[in-house]
PDB file of C-alpha atoms in Angstrom:
ATOM      1  CA  MET A 163      21.674 -62.775  73.532  1.00  0.00           C
ATOM      2  CA  ASN A 164      22.059 -66.555  73.310  1.00  0.00           C
ATOM      3  CA  ILE A 165      23.906 -68.590  70.747  1.00  0.00           C
ATOM      4  CA  PHE A 166      20.795 -69.111  68.608  1.00  0.00           C
ATOM      5  CA  ASP A 167      20.159 -65.404  68.357  1.00  0.00           C
ATOM      6  CA  ASN A 168      23.768 -64.790  67.389  1.00  0.00           C
ATOM      7  CA  PHE A 169      23.541 -67.441  64.726  1.00  0.00           C
ATOM      8  CA  MET A 170      20.360 -65.993  63.285  1.00  0.00           C
ATOM      9  CA  LYS A 171      21.865 -62.545  63.236  1.00  0.00           C
ATOM     10  CA  TRP A 172      24.952 -63.832  61.487  1.00  0.00           C
ATOM     11  CA  ALA A 173      22.882 -65.792  58.997  1.00  0.00           C
ATOM     12  CA  THR A 174      20.777 -62.753  58.225  1.00  0.00           C
ATOM     13  CA  GLU A 175      23.819 -60.543  57.729  1.00  0.00           C
ATOM     14  CA  TYR A 176      25.556 -63.236  55.690  1.00  0.00           C
ATOM     15  CA  GLY A 177      22.480 -63.708  53.533  1.00  0.00           C
ATOM     16  CA  SER A 178      22.225 -60.004  52.946  1.00  0.00           C
ATOM     17  CA  ALA A 179      25.889 -59.916  51.964  1.00  0.00           C
ATOM     18  CA  ILE A 180      25.435 -62.833  49.578  1.00  0.00           C
ATOM     19  CA  GLU A 181      22.395 -61.151  48.077  1.00  0.00           C
ATOM     20  CA  ALA A 182      24.322 -57.895  47.696  1.00  0.00           C
ATOM     21  CA  ILE A 183      27.241 -59.680  46.056  1.00  0.00           C
ATOM     22  CA  THR A 184      24.878 -61.556  43.745  1.00  0.00           C
ATOM     23  CA  THR A 185      23.217 -58.298  42.769  1.00  0.00           C
ATOM     24  CA  ILE A 186      26.592 -56.695  42.078  1.00  0.00           C
ATOM     25  CA  ILE A 187      27.715 -59.654  39.967  1.00  0.00           C
ATOM     26  CA  ALA A 188      24.471 -59.632  38.009  1.00  0.00           C
ATOM     27  CA  THR A 189      24.839 -55.890  37.438  1.00  0.00           C
ATOM     28  CA  VAL A 190      28.434 -56.311  36.262  1.00  0.00           C
ATOM     29  CA  ILE A 191      27.407 -59.106  33.908  1.00  0.00           C
ATOM     30  CA  ALA A 192      24.595 -56.956  32.540  1.00  0.00           C
ATOM     31  CA  VAL A 193      26.979 -54.044  31.989  1.00  0.00           C
ATOM     32  CA  ILE A 194      29.506 -56.328  30.286  1.00  0.00           C
ATOM     33  CA  GLY A 195      26.709 -57.659  28.073  1.00  0.00           C
ATOM     34  CA  ILE A 196      25.717 -54.131  27.094  1.00  0.00           C
ATOM     35  CA  VAL A 197      29.342 -53.206  26.352  1.00  0.00           C
ATOM     36  CA  LEU A 198      29.875 -56.334  24.253  1.00  0.00           C
ATOM     37  CA  SER A 199      26.617 -55.643  22.424  1.00  0.00           C
ATOM     38  CA  CYS A 200      27.758 -52.082  21.677  1.00  0.00           C
ATOM     39  CA  ILE A 201      31.125 -53.378  20.473  1.00  0.00           C
ATOM     40  CA  SER A 202      29.375 -55.923  18.269  1.00  0.00           C
ATOM     41  CA  ILE A 203      27.120 -53.248  16.784  1.00  0.00           C
ATOM     42  CA  GLN A 204      30.099 -50.948  16.224  1.00  0.00           C
ATOM     43  CA  SER A 205      32.059 -53.765  14.572  1.00  0.00           C
ATOM     44  CA  SER A 206      29.074 -54.543  12.384  1.00  0.00           C
ATOM     45  CA  ASN A 207      28.769 -50.888  11.409  1.00  0.00           C
ATOM     46  CA  VAL A 208      32.486 -50.714  10.617  1.00  0.00           C
ATOM     47  CA  ALA A 209      32.240 -53.886   8.524  1.00  0.00           C
ATOM     48  CA  ASN A 210      29.219 -52.491   6.678  1.00  0.00           C
ATOM     49  CA  GLU A 211      31.047 -49.216   6.037  1.00  0.00           C
ATOM     50  CA  ILE A 212      34.102 -51.066   4.727  1.00  0.00           C
ATOM     51  CA  SER A 213      31.879 -53.162   2.465  1.00  0.00           C
ATOM     52  CA  ARG A 214      30.105 -50.058   1.221  1.00  0.00           C
ATOM     53  CA  GLU A 215      33.413 -48.287   0.523  1.00  0.00           C
ATOM     54  CA  GLN A 216      34.750 -51.365  -1.284  1.00  0.00           C
ATOM     55  CA  PHE A 217      31.569 -51.520  -3.353  1.00  0.00           C
ATOM     56  CA  MET A 218      31.775 -47.827  -4.219  1.00  0.00           C
ATOM     57  CA  TYR A 219      35.486 -48.155  -5.068  1.00  0.00           C
ATOM     58  CA  SER A 220      34.789 -51.171  -7.269  1.00  0.00           C
ATOM     59  CA  LYS A 221      31.892 -49.334  -8.917  1.00  0.00           C
ATOM     60  CA  SER A 222      34.114 -46.290  -9.468  1.00  0.00           C
ATOM     61  CA  ARG A 223      36.872 -48.428 -10.978  1.00  0.00           C
ATOM     62  CA  ASP A 224      34.377 -50.196 -13.235  1.00  0.00           C
ATOM     63  CA  HIS A 225      33.044 -46.818 -14.358  1.00  0.00           C
ATOM     64  CA  GLU A 226      36.583 -45.534 -14.969  1.00  0.00           C
ATOM     65  CA  ASN A 227      37.495 -48.666 -16.914  1.00  0.00           C
ATOM     66  CA  GLU A 228      34.320 -48.282 -18.956  1.00  0.00           C
ATOM     67  CA  ILE A 229      35.217 -44.680 -19.791  1.00  0.00           C
ATOM     68  CA  ARG A 230      38.790 -45.656 -20.746  1.00  0.00           C
ATOM     69  CA  ALA A 231      37.767 -48.784 -22.658  1.00  0.00           C
ATOM     70  CA  GLN A 232      38.301 -47.307 -26.124  1.00  0.00           C
ATOM     71  CA  ALA A 233      41.076 -44.865 -25.251  1.00  0.00           C
ATOM     72  CA  VAL A 234      43.417 -47.547 -23.880  1.00  0.00           C
ATOM     73  CA  LEU A 235      43.407 -49.196 -27.315  1.00  0.00           C
ATOM     74  CA  VAL A 236      44.823 -46.110 -29.062  1.00  0.00           C
ATOM     75  CA  SER A 237      48.579 -45.536 -29.099  1.00  0.00           C
ATOM     76  CA  ALA A 238      51.469 -44.119 -31.100  1.00  0.00           C
ATOM     77  CA  TRP A 239      55.175 -44.866 -31.114  1.00  0.00           C
ATOM     78  CA  MET A 240      58.192 -43.692 -33.052  1.00  0.00           C
ATOM     79  CA  ILE A 241      59.674 -46.023 -35.647  1.00  0.00           C
ATOM     80  CA  THR A 242      62.596 -44.339 -37.363  1.00  0.00           C
ATOM     81  CA  SER A 243      63.702 -41.164 -39.099  1.00  0.00           C
ATOM     82  CA  ASP A 244      62.609 -40.299 -42.610  1.00  0.00           C
ATOM     83  CA  VAL A 245      65.376 -38.651 -44.611  1.00  0.00           C
ATOM     84  CA  ASP A 246      64.138 -36.220 -47.254  1.00  0.00           C
ATOM     85  CA  THR A 247      65.611 -35.825 -50.735  1.00  0.00           C
ATOM     86  CA  SER A 248      67.966 -33.050 -49.666  1.00  0.00           C
ATOM     87  CA  GLY A 249      69.705 -35.397 -47.267  1.00  0.00           C
ATOM     88  CA  ASP A 250      68.546 -33.584 -44.100  1.00  0.00           C
ATOM     89  CA  ASP A 251      67.058 -35.733 -41.412  1.00  0.00           C
ATOM     90  CA  ARG A 252      63.969 -33.597 -40.856  1.00  0.00           C
ATOM     91  CA  HIS A 253      61.188 -36.040 -40.085  1.00  0.00           C
ATOM     92  CA  LEU A 254      60.324 -38.948 -37.873  1.00  0.00           C
ATOM     93  CA  VAL A 255      58.110 -41.891 -38.788  1.00  0.00           C
ATOM     94  CA  VAL A 256      55.425 -42.714 -36.239  1.00  0.00           C
ATOM     95  CA  ASN A 257      53.201 -45.769 -36.021  1.00  0.00           C
ATOM     96  CA  VAL A 258      49.628 -45.047 -34.957  1.00  0.00           C
ATOM     97  CA  ARG A 259      47.355 -47.841 -33.795  1.00  0.00           C
ATOM     98  CA  ASN A 260      43.635 -47.880 -33.065  1.00  0.00           C
ATOM     99  CA  GLY A 261      42.911 -51.334 -31.691  1.00  0.00           C
ATOM    100  CA  ASP A 262      39.188 -50.695 -31.236  1.00  0.00           C
ATOM    101  CA  THR A 263      36.439 -51.529 -33.722  1.00  0.00           C
ATOM    102  CA  GLN A 264      35.291 -47.887 -33.797  1.00  0.00           C
ATOM    103  CA  PRO A 265      37.221 -44.870 -35.114  1.00  0.00           C
ATOM    104  CA  VAL A 266      38.502 -42.043 -32.938  1.00  0.00           C
ATOM    105  CA  TYR A 267      38.463 -38.423 -34.020  1.00  0.00           C
ATOM    106  CA  ASP A 268      40.427 -35.164 -33.954  1.00  0.00           C
ATOM    107  CA  GLY A 269      43.691 -37.114 -34.010  1.00  0.00           C
ATOM    108  CA  VAL A 270      46.961 -35.212 -33.506  1.00  0.00           C
ATOM    109  CA  ILE A 271      50.434 -36.744 -33.600  1.00  0.00           C
ATOM    110  CA  SER A 272      53.527 -35.139 -32.129  1.00  0.00           C
ATOM    111  CA  THR A 273      56.650 -36.043 -30.182  1.00  0.00           C
ATOM    112  CA  GLY A 274      58.076 -35.514 -26.726  1.00  0.00           C
ATOM    113  CA  ALA A 275      61.288 -36.183 -24.859  1.00  0.00           C
ATOM    114  CA  ILE A 276      61.544 -39.316 -22.746  1.00  0.00           C
ATOM    115  CA  GLN A 277      65.116 -38.513 -21.774  1.00  0.00           C
ATOM    116  CA  GLY A 278      67.255 -35.383 -21.668  1.00  0.00           C
ATOM    117  CA  ALA A 279      66.642 -31.663 -21.360  1.00  0.00           C
ATOM    118  CA  ALA A 280      63.774 -31.175 -23.800  1.00  0.00           C
ATOM    119  CA  PRO A 281      60.006 -30.607 -23.566  1.00  0.00           C
ATOM    120  CA  GLU A 282      57.873 -33.621 -22.730  1.00  0.00           C
ATOM    121  CA  LEU A 283      55.468 -32.490 -25.459  1.00  0.00           C
ATOM    122  CA  PHE A 284      56.219 -30.538 -28.623  1.00  0.00           C
ATOM    123  CA  THR A 285      53.233 -28.519 -29.810  1.00  0.00           C
ATOM    124  CA  GLY A 286      52.423 -26.005 -32.536  1.00  0.00           C
ATOM    125  CA  GLU A 287      54.433 -26.585 -35.691  1.00  0.00           C
ATOM    126  CA  TYR A 288      55.597 -29.983 -34.424  1.00  0.00           C
ATOM    127  CA  ALA A 289      52.033 -31.287 -33.973  1.00  0.00           C
ATOM    128  CA  VAL A 290      50.495 -32.955 -37.025  1.00  0.00           C
ATOM    129  CA  PRO A 291      46.683 -33.187 -37.266  1.00  0.00           C
ATOM    130  CA  VAL A 292      45.467 -36.427 -38.839  1.00  0.00           C
ATOM    131  CA  GLY A 293      41.726 -36.150 -38.156  1.00  0.00           C
ATOM    132  CA  THR A 294      39.807 -39.422 -37.967  1.00  0.00           C
ATOM    133  CA  ILE A 295      41.816 -42.531 -37.067  1.00  0.00           C
ATOM    134  CA  PRO A 296      39.986 -45.664 -38.264  1.00  0.00           C
ATOM    135  CA  PRO A 297      40.575 -49.061 -36.665  1.00  0.00           C
ATOM    136  CA  GLY A 298      43.944 -50.457 -37.704  1.00  0.00           C
ATOM    137  CA  GLU A 299      47.614 -49.540 -37.742  1.00  0.00           C
ATOM    138  CA  TYR A 300      49.077 -46.673 -39.763  1.00  0.00           C
ATOM    139  CA  GLN A 301      52.228 -44.648 -40.303  1.00  0.00           C
ATOM    140  CA  VAL A 302      52.617 -40.895 -40.501  1.00  0.00           C
ATOM    141  CA  THR A 303      55.603 -38.539 -40.615  1.00  0.00           C
ATOM    142  CA  VAL A 304      56.040 -35.713 -38.136  1.00  0.00           C
ATOM    143  CA  PRO A 305      58.647 -32.939 -37.937  1.00  0.00           C
ATOM    144  CA  ARG A 306      61.793 -33.869 -36.036  1.00  0.00           C
ATOM    145  CA  PRO A 307      62.084 -31.670 -32.923  1.00  0.00           C
ATOM    146  CA  PRO A 308      65.344 -29.954 -31.971  1.00  0.00           C
ATOM    147  CA  SER A 309      67.803 -32.555 -30.726  1.00  0.00           C
ATOM    148  CA  GLY A 310      70.658 -32.410 -28.286  1.00  0.00           C
ATOM    149  CA  MET A 311      73.085 -34.547 -26.360  1.00  0.00           C
ATOM    150  CA  GLY A 312      71.397 -37.388 -24.528  1.00  0.00           C
ATOM    151  CA  ILE A 313      67.883 -36.497 -25.727  1.00  0.00           C
ATOM    152  CA  ARG A 314      65.601 -39.352 -26.728  1.00  0.00           C
ATOM    153  CA  PHE A 315      62.172 -38.883 -28.283  1.00  0.00           C
ATOM    154  CA  ASN A 316      58.999 -40.862 -28.660  1.00  0.00           C
ATOM    155  CA  ALA A 317      55.615 -40.162 -30.191  1.00  0.00           C
ATOM    156  CA  SER A 318      52.644 -38.608 -28.404  1.00  0.00           C
ATOM    157  CA  ILE A 319      49.032 -38.597 -29.554  1.00  0.00           C
ATOM    158  CA  GLY A 320      45.821 -36.742 -28.840  1.00  0.00           C
ATOM    159  CA  PHE A 321      42.303 -37.732 -29.914  1.00  0.00           C
ATOM    160  CA  THR A 322      38.596 -37.707 -29.095  1.00  0.00           C
ATOM    161  CA  ASP A 323      36.871 -41.045 -28.500  1.00  0.00           C
ATOM    162  CA  SER A 324      33.460 -42.064 -29.805  1.00  0.00           C
ATOM    163  CA  ALA A 325      31.853 -40.782 -26.576  1.00  0.00           C
ATOM    164  CA  GLY A 326      33.236 -37.280 -27.172  1.00  0.00           C
ATOM    165  CA  ILE A 327      35.907 -37.490 -24.432  1.00  0.00           C
ATOM    166  CA  SER A 328      39.330 -36.075 -25.287  1.00  0.00           C
ATOM    167  CA  TRP A 329      42.540 -37.911 -24.399  1.00  0.00           C
ATOM    168  CA  THR A 330      46.283 -37.660 -24.746  1.00  0.00           C
ATOM    169  CA  ARG A 331      48.930 -40.361 -24.518  1.00  0.00           C
ATOM    170  CA  ASP A 332      52.309 -38.785 -23.861  1.00  0.00           C
ATOM    171  CA  ALA A 333      55.742 -39.864 -25.077  1.00  0.00           C
ATOM    172  CA  LYS A 334      56.112 -42.108 -22.017  1.00  0.00           C
ATOM    173  CA  GLY A 335      52.873 -43.912 -22.782  1.00  0.00           C
ATOM    174  CA  GLN A 336      50.760 -42.350 -20.024  1.00  0.00           C
ATOM    175  CA  LEU A 337      47.086 -42.024 -20.973  1.00  0.00           C
ATOM    176  CA  LYS A 338      45.301 -38.974 -19.555  1.00  0.00           C
ATOM    177  CA  GLN A 339      41.865 -37.463 -20.020  1.00  0.00           C
ATOM    178  CA  ILE A 340      42.027 -33.791 -21.006  1.00  0.00           C
ATOM    179  CA  LYS A 341      39.435 -31.036 -20.826  1.00  0.00           C
ATOM    180  CA  LYS A 342      40.685 -29.209 -23.920  1.00  0.00           C
ATOM    181  CA  HIS A 343      40.029 -30.221 -27.503  1.00  0.00           C
ATOM    182  CA  PRO A 344      43.082 -32.125 -28.824  1.00  0.00           C
ATOM    183  CA  TYR A 345      43.822 -29.403 -31.394  1.00  0.00           C
ATOM    184  CA  GLU A 346      43.804 -26.786 -28.655  1.00  0.00           C
ATOM    185  CA  PHE A 347      45.878 -28.957 -26.316  1.00  0.00           C
ATOM    186  CA  PHE A 348      48.535 -29.514 -29.002  1.00  0.00           C
ATOM    187  CA  GLU A 349      48.272 -25.866 -30.110  1.00  0.00           C
ATOM    188  CA  VAL A 350      47.399 -26.747 -33.702  1.00  0.00           C
ATOM    189  CA  PRO A 351      46.752 -23.611 -35.785  1.00  0.00           C
ATOM    190  CA  LEU A 352      43.046 -23.291 -36.564  1.00  0.00           C
ATOM    191  CA  PRO A 353      41.282 -23.750 -38.825  1.00  0.00           C
ATOM    192  CA  VAL A 354      43.150 -26.877 -39.903  1.00  0.00           C
ATOM    193  CA  GLN A 355      44.174 -26.410 -43.516  1.00  0.00           C
ATOM    194  CA  GLU A 356      45.383 -29.919 -44.231  1.00  0.00           C
ATOM    195  CA  PHE A 357      45.413 -33.294 -42.521  1.00  0.00           C
ATOM    196  CA  ALA A 358      48.455 -35.552 -42.743  1.00  0.00           C
ATOM    197  CA  GLU A 359      47.905 -38.833 -44.533  1.00  0.00           C
ATOM    198  CA  LEU A 360      47.744 -42.024 -42.518  1.00  0.00           C
ATOM    199  CA  SER A 361      49.352 -44.837 -44.533  1.00  0.00           C
ATOM    200  CA  PRO A 362      48.134 -48.324 -43.564  1.00  0.00           C
ATOM    201  CA  VAL A 363      50.904 -50.576 -42.276  1.00  0.00           C
ATOM    202  CA  GLN A 364      51.335 -53.692 -44.355  1.00  0.00           C
ATOM    203  CA  LYS A 365      51.827 -56.723 -42.151  1.00  0.00           C
ATOM    204  CA  LYS A 366      54.812 -58.828 -43.171  1.00  0.00           C
ATOM    205  CA  HIS A 367      54.255 -62.579 -43.263  1.00  0.00           C
ATOM    206  CA  ASP A 368      56.869 -64.925 -41.918  1.00  0.00           C
ATOM    207  CA  SER A 369      59.091 -66.049 -44.816  1.00  0.00           C
ATOM    208  CA  GLY A 370      59.202 -69.605 -43.510  1.00  0.00           C
ATOM    209  CA  VAL A 371      55.430 -69.763 -43.429  1.00  0.00           C
ATOM    210  CA  ASP A 372      55.231 -68.260 -46.923  1.00  0.00           C
ATOM    211  CA  SER A 373      57.731 -70.809 -48.222  1.00  0.00           C
ATOM    212  CA  GLN A 374      55.746 -73.622 -46.656  1.00  0.00           C
ATOM    213  CA  LEU A 375      52.563 -72.275 -48.223  1.00  0.00           C
ATOM    214  CA  ASP A 376      54.266 -72.012 -51.622  1.00  0.00           C
ATOM    215  CA  GLY A 377      55.476 -75.576 -51.296  1.00  0.00           C
ATOM    216  CA  ASP A 378      52.005 -76.757 -50.415  1.00  0.00           C
ATOM    217  CA  GLU A 379      50.614 -74.989 -53.439  1.00  0.00           C
ATOM    218  CA  GLU A 380      53.210 -76.638 -55.686  1.00  0.00           C
ATOM    219  CA  LEU A 381      52.429 -80.044 -54.223  1.00  0.00           C
ATOM    220  CA  GLY A 382      48.734 -79.424 -54.776  1.00  0.00           C
TER     221      GLY A 382
END
């Protein structure tokens, strides 16, 4: 075999090797492309799933806020004690507020402990049914629960909103939807014989403003 034949043989083998390497590289690139495409599709699917979950969460929150829209505007808080004519401190004065433009129904006012060893909700004889609570702010008296060292109380309220959903706001201010009717939840004896009177709260005007108004009237 002469030099030319050796060269041709080498060139043929070298060309075949180059072709094989080129084929391998092309295959690797194709595989990498497929892998990257799969990763891209997976990332897209993950992003779509996250978007869908965020949308559903937002929709759920909007629905929850819509359900709670009226209930969040209803509250009750303790003002002071009301001493009866015998001198015994037997009652507590509670402010009740319905900040919505529509009334709520089946209202019940009671108390609960926010500190100390006492029930978080007093029911039965300590729960006072008030019935319909119109828009506005009112006061009502409720029985004072048994007290003890270090016990602090606040008002709690139960009611049914205009959509027929029952709620309770406990002594710590937490609003919760309940499955029971408010009278049943607060263990009010049925049928209700008498509803406590809600007395509208009279807003006090600032004395300085009143004086200024009086002065303006005199000047006029």
